[in-house]
Amino acid sequence: MKVSLFITCLCDTITPDVGKDTVQLLERFGCEVDFPVGQTCCGQPAYNSGYKSESAKAMKQMIKAFEPSEFVVGPSGSCVQMIKEYPKVLKDEPEWRERAGRLAEKTYELTQFLVDVLKIENVGSTFKGTATYHPSCHMTRLLGVKDAPRILLENVEGLNLIDLPLKEDCCGFGGTFAVKNSAISGEMVQEKAEHIGETKADYLIGGDMGCLMNMGGRLRRNKQEVKVLHIAQVLNSQ
Amino acid sequence: MSIKIGSKAYAERIQDGIDNSFMRKAVSSAQGRFRTGRLKAAEELGDWEDWRTLGEEIRSHTMENLDYYLHQLSEEVEKRGGTVFFAETAEEANAYVQEIAKKKQAKKVVKSKSMVTEEIGLNEALAESGCEVVESDLGEWILQLDEDPPSHIVTPALHKNKEQIRETFVKKKGYTKSDDPVELAAFAREQLRQDFLSADIGVTGCNFAVAESGAVTLVTNEGNARMVTSLPDTQISVMGMERIVPTWEDLEVVVSLLTRAAVGQKLTSYITALTGTRLEDEVDGPEDFHLVIVDNGRSKILGTEFQSALHCIRCAACINACPVYRHVGGHSYGSIYPGPIGAVLTPLLDGYEDHKELPYASSLCAACTEACPVKIPLHEHLIMHREIIVERERMNAKSEEIMMKGFAKWASTPAAYKMSTKMARTALKPWTKDEHIENGPGPLKGWTDQRDFPAPPKKSFREWYKHREERRNG
Ligand code: SF4
């Protein structure tokens, strides 16, 4: 199966290791992976701030970059969800709307792709440790990927998964919200950090780099010794 | 009062909310109770999603045929001896009620909780015409004594604890007993009883008017609406023009959704239905009944992308689900409509000028949208507001606009994008310590005020991938 990697801008610049794990994971299951270099950012920062025409420029670039691809897979629920919104955003430009629709249809979040398309529930990995999982908002509520990450994690050997209290509450990231409404966002991520602390887990696992950076940054500021991992890193661990 | 409450600036209101640790504790524990209640009640219904779909259908059908149903409603009300008045503005609505008060030479008005009278500032208008106005809903009564605006649409005094309530009673009403809720409530009841008996006019809101029968229905837990509507001779109900359902069957659905979504009750304690005036052989009910239907900006929302905001049944499920509300409380919104629905509705009714920050007071986590029993896409409405603020109203900061223009250029030019990811590390070097930035420049400041930022590693993913390809291809 031919899979094009959608390595989000944060993943590309800040956590390239997550990208590498994504590549290895997909290759492990026989996917022929490529990385279209024309890809940039999904456009979400501008879109969610109200800059529709600016975000449309990013969207069109992404549509062009992935046009030849068969499947597009990215390690981020939020950015994948943004791509799913493209047809709606570009609804007034029929030609682009159609091209956006084709991209939206073939784009998957990593765990969604593994479980729904490749039909894999056990990736055969081993990871020793106690961890808690934060189901990020866009991945669960908007993209509707709720079970896939849980199923995959439950099948990782050696992993002791502890439920995170009020896990469905937003961590306070929200893209530019974290900067624009920094004070409120700070209170939200502080509450999240406290809940993470309550689990006494050594690791925090998530499927969205933005949220992980937010929670990780606050945990570090609080001097809480919890290691933050993207789900691809856990699934690719041997 | 009007939609807008207080005069403090947004940032100050937010800080007040964050600093009020008592309020935040009260809010978060109430949210906890309401959320579990809602989930449990939804589970009991079994097919919650079907119910939501039904609720949404009823609401959107009603909004699409609002003219028809409002016409039917007013005919039915008049058939039963009532008088209907359509008020386009808050001023018109207030003037109409003032006129009735004058005619009746009213001295005292008792009220049952109503957001719309709050929205139009009816209490102030009545006070101006020399009427004493008494709120009869316990929460509202406390707020009225304390001259404090509501902070939640279902439990308006959520931000107060029993000690504070006792203090208010002592100061304003000469109360002498303890802060035991039973004693507090008994005292309030005793006080209010006098008001019910001596009032000349009863004013209520309206949860839903039923078009087919001309009935105004009120959902309460204290039964106070029954006192307000059965004791005084003159009865005035004030409703927002969207608070209407076509039939009794529809009412059953929306009331079930309302009580379950609000606090997790299967049923509310009281549903009062007012239908016209007292008939000859009836012992109680008003002699004179008026229904004031308030537009106050609502009809402008019809036919726009925001129409579904009018579907709202004021259950507060979105408020109870919202993590932002949890940390800042209701007063931070500067509006009598707080929380996600408030952030959507307030700028629609009262313009962007005073409320342009509200649509940004959300991380777009969509917990509100998921909770809403009539499926209003609240977070999408918030994005739409932002779009209007930026592209139509042009109220955005110039610096932000320049940044976003830069973003567009960067994200649509792969070469520029590639270059910048390569340079990021170098550019951030001066602020980097231990592979982290604790005190970042420019746009990073808001971020690093609250949390650390990881410094970009030496090699980006695309560089790693390129090398890997080169190695592979020899
Ligand atoms: S927007 Fe939906 S959830 Fe919020 S109060 Fe209205 S009906 Fe309830």
XYZ file of C-alpha atoms and ligand atoms in Angstrom:
720
model
C 0.000 0.000 0.000
C 1.312 3.433 -0.919
C 1.136 5.963 1.859
C 2.119 9.614 1.750
C 3.324 11.048 5.022
C 1.686 14.183 6.289
C 4.239 15.381 8.809
C 2.676 18.421 10.457
C 4.682 21.618 10.847
C 5.205 21.128 14.575
C 6.255 17.561 14.107
C 8.619 18.524 11.310
C 10.397 21.282 13.235
C 10.073 20.409 16.899
C 9.670 16.649 17.191
C 11.126 15.022 14.080
C 11.515 11.774 16.052
C 7.738 11.358 16.033
C 7.892 11.553 12.247
C 10.598 8.907 12.134
C 8.559 6.577 14.319
C 5.576 7.138 12.069
C 7.646 6.151 9.034
C 9.011 3.030 10.691
C 5.650 1.982 11.998
C 4.009 2.226 8.606
C 6.910 0.455 6.920
C 6.725 -2.293 9.482
C 3.288 -3.105 8.142
C 4.370 -3.130 4.554
C 3.441 0.380 3.530
C 5.450 2.010 0.824
C 6.042 5.433 2.285
C 6.786 8.721 0.576
C 7.085 12.302 1.768
C 5.710 14.904 -0.650
C 8.046 17.870 -0.130
C 5.479 20.430 -1.264
C 3.569 20.064 2.009
C 3.722 22.854 4.570
C 1.184 23.600 7.303
C -2.471 22.541 7.279
C -3.584 26.152 7.731
C -5.242 25.683 11.093
C -3.536 28.571 12.960
C -4.918 31.086 10.479
C -8.283 29.378 10.048
C -9.070 29.181 13.734
C -8.050 32.803 14.206
C -10.570 33.963 11.627
C -8.157 34.487 8.728
C -10.023 32.433 6.217
C -8.447 33.748 3.044
C -4.941 33.374 4.480
C -5.655 29.831 5.590
C -7.089 29.013 2.168
C -3.665 29.702 0.671
C -2.077 27.100 2.915
C -4.882 24.670 2.127
C -4.431 24.973 -1.605
C -0.724 24.311 -1.236
C -1.496 21.152 0.731
C -4.072 20.020 -1.816
C -1.503 20.392 -4.601
C 1.191 18.607 -2.618
C -0.915 15.533 -1.964
C -2.796 15.358 -5.226
C -0.956 12.287 -6.579
C -1.157 10.365 -3.288
C -3.222 7.265 -2.699
C -3.458 7.563 1.085
C -2.309 10.437 3.278
C -1.457 9.636 6.881
C -0.419 12.044 9.612
C 0.432 11.686 13.297
C -1.993 14.391 14.437
C -5.745 14.222 14.949
C -6.138 17.954 14.897
C -4.291 18.626 11.647
C -5.986 15.689 9.927
C -9.314 17.081 11.068
C -8.359 20.429 9.531
C -7.882 18.709 6.186
C -11.345 17.185 6.570
C -12.698 20.733 6.817
C -11.092 21.923 3.566
C -14.130 21.295 1.334
C -16.270 23.400 3.645
C -13.773 26.244 3.779
C -13.336 26.231 0.004
C -17.026 25.781 -0.728
C -17.264 28.906 -2.858
C -14.572 27.737 -5.277
C -16.092 24.663 -6.968
C -12.906 23.372 -8.513
C -10.901 23.647 -5.294
C -13.779 22.285 -3.289
C -13.727 19.151 -5.358
C -9.982 18.726 -5.096
C -10.261 19.364 -1.347
C -12.925 16.694 -1.122
C -10.643 14.130 -2.733
C -7.842 14.961 -0.292
C -10.173 14.881 2.717
C -11.424 11.449 1.739
C -8.018 9.807 1.551
C -6.502 11.419 4.655
C -6.232 9.538 7.940
C -4.845 10.066 11.386
C -2.140 7.486 12.149
C -3.983 5.269 14.649
C -7.176 5.538 12.632
C -5.271 4.325 9.579
C -3.691 1.426 11.448
C -6.965 0.200 12.925
C -9.535 1.097 10.270
C -7.578 0.656 7.055
C -4.749 -1.762 7.842
C -6.981 -3.623 10.348
C -4.226 -3.870 12.906
C -5.117 -3.871 16.567
C -1.841 -5.123 17.939
C 1.332 -3.573 16.580
C 3.450 -6.111 18.445
C 5.410 -3.575 20.460
C 6.778 -3.677 23.935
C 6.971 -0.659 26.210
C 7.695 -1.025 29.882
C 6.151 1.645 32.069
C 3.146 3.258 33.637
C 1.408 5.775 31.448
C -1.735 7.838 31.124
C -3.347 8.867 27.855
C -4.831 12.268 27.014
C -7.480 12.022 24.278
C -7.157 15.379 22.557
C -10.308 17.293 21.660
C -10.080 17.523 17.909
C -9.039 13.914 17.543
C -11.881 12.541 19.651
C -14.735 15.001 19.276
C -14.263 16.342 15.795
C -12.432 13.588 13.958
C -14.275 10.933 15.935
C -11.190 8.805 16.628
C -11.887 7.526 20.117
C -11.207 3.824 20.211
C -8.262 3.311 17.874
C -5.549 4.763 20.148
C -6.932 2.971 23.177
C -7.106 -0.393 21.418
C -3.556 -0.067 20.123
C -2.160 1.027 23.486
C -3.947 -1.708 25.394
C -2.205 -4.240 23.193
C 1.302 -2.897 23.811
C 3.140 -5.393 25.943
C 4.373 -4.156 29.288
C 2.411 -0.932 29.191
C 0.383 -0.180 32.280
C -2.272 2.310 31.262
C -3.901 4.456 33.959
C -7.067 6.416 33.330
C -6.622 10.193 33.393
C -9.209 12.008 35.558
C -11.414 14.362 33.519
C -9.530 13.200 30.492
C -12.043 14.689 28.084
C -11.338 18.237 29.277
C -9.281 20.372 26.926
C -5.637 20.860 27.935
C -5.840 24.535 27.011
C -3.767 24.364 23.838
C -6.213 25.439 21.134
C -3.483 26.705 18.766
C -3.275 30.482 19.004
C -5.572 30.340 22.069
C -2.526 29.309 24.124
C -0.864 32.597 23.165
C -3.824 34.926 22.771
C -5.648 33.872 25.903
C -2.526 32.832 27.687
C -3.876 33.358 31.219
C -6.964 31.152 30.770
C -4.966 28.601 28.839
C -2.450 28.531 31.704
C -5.174 27.693 34.207
C -6.489 24.936 31.970
C -3.126 23.305 31.450
C -2.366 23.624 35.153
C -5.495 21.659 36.011
C -4.516 19.070 33.427
C -1.001 18.841 34.888
C -2.512 18.256 38.325
C -4.685 15.446 36.999
C -1.664 13.917 35.307
C 0.166 14.155 38.626
C -2.685 12.365 40.388
C -2.268 9.317 38.166
C 1.362 8.977 39.322
C 2.159 7.787 35.815
C 5.704 8.083 34.506
C 4.588 8.832 30.974
C 1.973 10.985 29.338
C 0.874 9.751 25.929
C -1.095 11.698 23.339
C -1.793 11.846 19.636
C -1.394 15.559 18.954
C 1.917 17.373 19.114
C 0.386 20.757 19.984
C -1.383 19.417 23.043
C 1.663 17.410 24.082
C 3.912 20.456 23.821
C 1.456 22.418 25.911
C 1.147 19.807 28.638
C 4.832 18.909 28.455
C 5.823 22.568 28.739
C 3.692 23.025 31.825
C 4.877 19.802 33.437
C 8.446 20.959 32.929
C 7.651 24.405 34.329
C 6.065 22.717 37.353
C 9.111 20.444 37.665
C 6.858 17.412 37.417
C 8.877 14.461 36.259
C 6.545 13.019 33.692
C 7.912 12.107 30.283
C 5.797 13.100 27.361
C 5.468 10.773 24.390
C 3.572 10.782 21.160
C 1.598 7.605 20.599
C 3.731 6.806 17.525
C 6.798 6.641 19.771
C 5.121 4.134 22.072
C 3.722 2.040 19.250
C 7.089 1.911 17.557
C 8.959 0.943 20.666
C 10.514 -2.514 20.844
C -29.514 45.960 33.157
C -28.876 45.048 29.559
C -26.975 42.269 27.859
C -23.737 43.905 28.856
C -22.855 43.703 32.533
C -20.188 45.701 34.339
C -17.767 48.140 32.812
C -14.433 46.420 33.344
C -12.273 45.531 30.366
C -12.004 41.941 29.207
C -8.491 41.300 30.521
C -9.427 42.620 33.926
C -12.599 40.534 34.067
C -10.640 37.432 33.165
C -8.056 38.128 35.844
C -10.812 38.727 38.426
C -12.319 35.377 37.488
C -9.002 33.554 37.693
C -8.200 35.158 41.049
C -11.549 34.210 42.549
C -10.584 30.820 43.875
C -13.812 30.411 45.825
C -15.945 30.912 42.727
C -13.784 28.545 40.706
C -14.129 25.802 43.241
C -17.883 26.261 43.369
C -18.103 26.257 39.584
C -15.952 23.211 39.077
C -17.817 21.141 41.622
C -21.158 22.224 40.179
C -19.891 21.402 36.698
C -18.892 17.984 37.955
C -22.388 17.306 39.281
C -24.163 18.672 36.217
C -21.950 16.792 33.813
C -22.396 13.424 35.480
C -26.100 14.114 35.814
C -26.387 14.932 32.154
C -24.476 11.860 31.048
C -26.524 9.616 33.319
C -29.821 11.087 32.187
C -28.744 10.765 28.573
C -27.756 7.164 29.122
C -31.128 6.367 30.668
C -32.834 7.666 27.588
C -30.845 5.091 25.646
C -30.904 6.818 22.305
C -29.599 10.258 23.203
C -28.320 10.951 19.697
C -31.793 10.272 18.248
C -33.297 12.616 20.810
C -30.774 15.294 19.903
C -31.626 14.878 16.236
C -35.309 15.185 17.032
C -34.651 18.275 19.140
C -32.628 19.838 16.367
C -35.338 19.068 13.812
C -38.050 20.645 15.937
C -35.966 23.743 16.542
C -34.906 24.231 12.952
C -38.399 23.591 11.619
C -39.739 26.189 14.034
C -37.113 28.776 13.091
C -37.701 28.234 9.410
C -41.411 28.868 9.897
C -41.163 31.369 12.692
C -43.570 33.877 11.094
C -46.217 31.228 10.804
C -45.929 30.008 14.377
C -45.725 33.458 15.907
C -48.869 34.382 14.039
C -50.622 31.233 15.195
C -49.478 31.828 18.756
C -50.775 35.364 18.872
C -54.141 34.351 17.423
C -54.499 31.593 19.993
C -53.491 33.837 22.882
C -56.014 36.441 21.832
C -58.740 33.847 21.399
C -58.249 33.044 25.061
C -58.558 36.584 26.254
C -54.893 37.561 26.252
C -53.219 40.502 24.554
C -50.095 40.083 22.443
C -47.525 42.790 21.881
C -44.633 42.456 19.467
C -41.704 44.569 20.655
C -39.000 45.243 18.152
C -36.630 46.751 20.679
C -35.947 46.570 24.401
C -37.295 50.108 24.778
C -40.595 49.188 23.137
C -41.012 46.169 25.380
C -40.245 48.151 28.525
C -42.525 51.009 27.554
C -45.377 48.596 26.998
C -44.957 47.013 30.431
C -44.548 50.421 32.067
C -47.798 51.497 30.466
C -49.656 48.527 31.937
C -48.147 49.216 35.359
C -49.305 52.811 35.119
C -52.820 51.837 34.118
C -53.064 49.412 36.992
C -51.464 51.871 39.383
C -49.177 49.043 40.349
C -46.867 49.400 43.325
C -45.385 45.952 43.458
C -44.355 43.483 40.757
C -43.311 39.893 41.475
C -41.228 38.104 38.897
C -40.238 34.618 38.023
C -36.755 34.174 36.569
C -36.433 35.386 33.055
C -33.324 35.991 31.003
C -35.070 38.134 28.462
C -36.308 40.659 31.017
C -32.738 40.806 32.242
C -31.613 41.350 28.668
C -33.963 44.293 28.124
C -33.481 45.786 31.596
C -37.128 45.551 32.599
C -36.508 45.746 36.343
C -34.822 49.127 36.004
C -37.598 50.363 33.760
C -40.246 49.323 36.280
C -38.316 50.863 39.140
C -38.226 54.100 37.163
C -41.997 54.058 37.009
C -42.128 53.699 40.757
C -42.738 49.960 41.058
C -41.002 47.756 43.534
C -39.829 44.655 41.668
C -39.229 41.419 43.520
C -37.474 38.446 41.948
C -39.100 35.302 43.282
C -36.619 32.693 42.099
C -34.343 32.004 45.055
C -31.108 32.530 43.151
C -32.387 35.655 41.455
C -33.712 36.985 44.739
C -30.303 36.649 46.338
C -28.660 38.398 43.406
C -31.249 41.138 43.508
C -30.607 41.775 47.197
C -26.902 41.858 46.522
C -27.189 43.917 43.326
C -25.139 41.331 41.504
C -25.685 40.084 37.939
C -26.312 36.372 37.212
C -23.333 34.204 36.321
C -25.025 31.106 34.905
C -28.246 30.744 32.957
C -29.733 27.904 34.961
C -28.209 28.482 38.393
C -27.733 32.258 38.363
C -26.144 32.523 41.813
C -23.714 29.661 41.240
C -20.822 31.900 42.254
C -22.078 32.453 45.801
C -21.767 30.187 48.830
C -24.068 29.866 51.788
C -21.936 32.065 54.029
C -22.099 34.856 51.495
C -25.828 34.355 51.120
C -26.336 34.516 54.858
C -24.348 37.719 55.002
C -26.533 39.277 52.320
C -29.689 38.241 54.191
C -28.334 39.679 57.445
C -27.332 42.952 55.814
C -30.360 43.491 53.642
C -33.174 41.738 55.456
C -32.209 41.580 59.114
C -31.807 37.804 59.066
C -30.568 36.349 62.353
C -30.298 32.585 61.881
C -27.534 30.274 60.657
C -26.184 29.531 57.190
C -27.956 26.183 57.055
C -29.498 26.036 53.554
C -32.811 24.820 54.999
C -33.041 27.830 57.305
C -31.935 30.184 54.562
C -34.563 28.842 52.177
C -37.285 28.968 54.838
C -36.453 32.608 55.495
C -36.596 33.439 51.808
C -39.931 31.679 51.478
C -41.384 33.580 54.368
C -40.255 36.893 52.930
C -41.429 36.089 49.453
C -44.842 34.948 50.578
C -45.679 38.510 51.614
C -44.613 39.729 48.219
C -46.695 37.191 46.337
C -49.777 38.181 48.300
C -49.334 41.876 47.940
C -48.185 42.108 44.321
C -50.279 43.902 41.724
C -48.575 42.410 38.700
C -46.843 39.091 38.045
C -44.113 39.057 35.409
C -42.672 35.814 34.051
C -40.359 34.761 31.305
C -41.279 31.928 29.044
C -39.401 28.712 28.493
C -41.525 27.813 25.505
C -44.759 29.132 24.111
C -46.930 26.494 22.453
C -48.234 27.903 19.181
C -51.192 25.541 18.756
C -52.728 26.448 22.100
C -51.456 29.902 22.894
C -49.972 28.598 26.124
C -46.887 29.994 27.784
C -44.977 27.332 29.672
C -42.502 27.765 32.490
C -40.090 25.197 33.802
C -39.080 25.693 37.432
C -37.828 23.743 40.363
C -39.157 25.930 43.126
C -42.729 26.330 41.977
C -42.410 30.065 42.331
C -43.749 30.601 38.822
C -47.045 29.143 40.018
C -47.305 31.783 42.720
C -46.360 34.550 40.330
C -48.919 33.418 37.792
C -51.840 32.632 40.060
C -51.897 35.358 42.695
C -51.666 38.783 41.026
C -54.570 39.896 38.879
C -52.414 41.125 36.069
C -50.065 38.799 34.341
C -47.337 39.686 31.884
C -45.127 37.118 30.176
C -42.105 38.286 28.265
C -40.508 35.973 25.714
C -37.737 36.119 23.180
C -39.345 35.622 19.797
C -37.565 32.313 19.258
C -38.880 30.646 22.415
C -41.715 28.876 20.724
C -42.655 25.330 19.747
C -45.452 24.327 17.383
C -47.275 21.693 19.449
C -47.575 20.068 22.875
C -45.738 17.013 21.514
C -42.823 19.195 20.517
C -42.895 20.747 23.956
C -42.544 17.330 25.518
C -39.382 16.678 23.524
C -37.709 20.000 24.208
C -38.594 19.988 27.893
C -37.185 16.469 28.239
C -34.016 17.645 26.529
C -33.904 20.782 28.638
C -34.152 19.187 32.036
C -31.896 16.294 31.198
C -29.233 18.410 29.540
C -29.330 21.106 32.198
C -28.808 19.246 35.427
C -29.579 15.632 34.635
C -33.158 15.590 35.866
C -35.585 13.299 34.122
C -38.318 15.746 34.831
C -38.397 19.159 36.370
C -40.386 19.730 39.556
C -42.856 22.139 37.987
C -44.052 22.862 34.504
C -46.533 25.699 34.565
C -48.681 26.412 31.534
C -50.522 29.719 31.282
C -53.328 29.854 28.841
C -55.113 33.171 28.613
C -57.108 34.823 31.363
C -59.246 33.481 34.170
C -62.593 32.197 32.930
C -65.875 32.996 34.629
C -66.095 29.773 36.570
C -62.424 29.635 37.537
C -61.184 30.635 40.940
C -57.701 31.756 40.164
C -55.524 33.003 37.361
C -55.144 36.546 36.090
C -57.912 38.825 34.933
C -55.627 40.393 32.480
C -52.929 38.568 30.504
C -50.272 40.070 28.249
C -47.688 38.325 26.165
C -44.759 40.493 25.111
C -42.781 38.968 22.273
C -39.343 40.537 22.071
C -37.243 40.748 18.943
C -34.346 42.922 20.158
C -32.013 41.793 17.374
C -33.199 38.229 16.945
C -34.809 38.620 13.548
C -31.479 39.878 12.207
C -30.023 36.435 12.974
C -32.672 34.629 10.945
C -31.479 33.575 7.535
C -27.797 34.016 8.427
C -25.160 31.381 9.097
C -25.914 31.935 12.787
C -29.594 30.966 12.593
C -29.062 27.814 14.618
C -27.970 29.940 17.591
C -31.692 30.693 17.908
C -32.325 26.990 18.476
C -30.942 27.376 21.981
C -33.254 26.121 24.708
C -31.154 27.703 27.507
C -30.245 24.461 29.221
C -26.670 25.528 30.007
C -25.213 22.141 29.064
C -22.586 23.973 27.009
C -21.695 26.146 29.988
C -21.406 23.138 32.259
C -19.146 21.375 29.773
C -16.880 24.353 29.112
C -13.382 24.305 30.631
C -12.956 28.030 30.007
C -16.112 28.881 31.972
C -14.817 26.588 34.672
C -11.769 28.768 35.209
C -13.147 32.246 34.681
C -16.799 32.022 35.790
C -19.802 33.758 34.309
C -19.056 37.400 35.102
C -15.906 37.344 32.986
C -18.048 37.214 29.878
C -19.361 40.703 30.606
C -22.743 39.536 29.390
C -25.862 38.155 30.999
C -25.427 35.225 28.617
C -22.159 33.566 29.681
C -20.296 30.506 28.457
C -20.144 29.212 24.897
C -23.712 30.137 23.952
C -23.110 33.558 25.464
C -19.968 34.023 23.402
C -22.011 33.192 20.306
C -25.199 35.075 21.138
C -23.919 38.231 22.802
C -22.128 39.720 19.773
C -25.133 38.822 17.627
C -27.563 40.677 19.862
C -25.352 43.477 21.096
C -22.782 43.960 18.332
C -19.055 43.283 18.234
C -17.827 46.560 19.663
C -18.137 45.628 23.347
C -17.775 41.882 22.883
C -15.090 41.281 20.298
C -12.971 39.234 22.703
C -15.698 36.741 23.508
C -15.399 34.602 20.363
C -11.710 34.142 21.180
C -12.357 33.019 24.749
C -12.482 29.417 23.625
C -9.901 26.809 22.757
C -12.393 25.407 20.224
C -12.331 22.093 22.041
C -15.963 21.536 21.007
C -17.068 20.166 24.371
C -19.965 22.630 24.083
C -20.996 21.410 20.660
C -20.894 17.833 21.887
C -23.040 18.659 24.926
C -25.680 20.771 23.204
C -28.969 18.832 23.142
C -30.156 20.584 20.005
C -26.836 20.231 18.180
C -25.902 23.881 17.787
C -22.375 23.857 16.308
C -21.168 26.354 18.889
C -17.454 26.122 18.172
C -18.092 26.621 14.471
C -20.132 29.713 15.245
C -17.190 31.009 17.248
C -14.866 30.549 14.270
C -17.423 32.319 12.091
C -17.472 35.257 14.510
C -13.689 35.425 14.354
C -13.857 35.444 10.594
C -16.301 38.342 10.675
C -14.224 40.247 13.218
C -11.157 39.832 11.000
C -12.505 40.029 7.484
C -15.635 42.154 7.698
C -15.351 44.276 10.820
C -11.576 44.506 10.577
C -11.255 44.799 14.327
C -8.181 42.608 14.470
C -4.797 43.968 15.501
C -2.669 45.170 12.621
C 0.327 43.234 13.946
C -1.683 40.035 13.909
C -2.809 40.693 10.377
C 0.768 41.172 9.224
C 1.691 37.927 10.937
C -1.153 36.018 9.319
C -0.331 37.437 5.900
C 3.200 36.216 6.520
C 1.803 32.855 7.509
C -0.088 32.577 4.239
C 3.012 33.365 2.219
C 5.105 30.944 4.285
C 2.609 28.113 4.098
C 1.979 28.469 0.384
C 5.643 28.606 -0.603
C 7.363 25.293 0.152
C 10.826 26.768 -0.325
C 10.203 29.506 2.232
C 8.657 26.993 4.588
C 11.653 24.675 4.275
C 14.084 27.503 4.811
C 12.332 28.741 7.939
C 12.180 25.336 9.594
C 15.899 25.107 8.991
C 16.531 28.509 10.509
C 14.196 28.155 13.495
C 16.829 26.713 15.762
C 19.388 29.390 14.999
C 16.869 32.181 15.318
C 15.756 30.992 18.746
C 19.291 30.317 19.980
C 19.584 33.470 22.133
C 16.583 32.388 24.190
C 17.425 28.704 24.351
C 18.725 27.118 27.515
C 18.803 23.384 28.188
C 17.046 22.724 24.894
C 14.113 24.798 26.123
C 12.872 28.357 25.983
C 11.521 29.687 29.234
C 11.143 33.316 28.314
C 10.429 33.654 24.622
C 10.265 36.713 22.357
C 7.283 38.079 20.375
C 4.501 35.596 19.810
C 6.294 33.085 22.036
C 5.804 35.350 25.028
C 2.177 34.369 25.682
C 3.257 30.748 25.460
C 6.277 30.981 27.745
C 4.383 33.077 30.312
C 2.633 29.842 31.189
C 4.869 26.981 30.065
C 8.216 26.073 28.549
C 8.738 25.736 24.842
C 10.980 23.029 23.398
C 13.788 24.345 21.220
C 13.786 22.936 17.688
C 16.332 20.124 17.325
C 19.252 20.345 14.908
C 17.621 18.477 12.101
C 14.057 18.793 10.959
C 12.084 15.771 9.851
C 12.376 16.740 6.213
C 16.131 16.947 6.423
C 16.312 13.554 8.076
C 14.028 12.106 5.437
C 16.028 13.616 2.602
C 19.261 12.123 3.911
C 17.594 8.791 4.333
C 16.381 8.834 0.736
C 19.823 9.831 -0.488
C 21.448 7.028 1.481
C 18.918 4.557 0.167
C 19.322 5.573 -3.409
C 23.076 5.460 -3.066
S -26.412 26.327 23.224
Fe -27.189 24.251 23.427
S -26.175 23.520 25.278
Fe -25.947 25.728 25.318
S -27.675 26.462 26.499
Fe -28.309 26.504 24.374
S -29.302 24.547 24.018
Fe -28.166 24.352 25.914
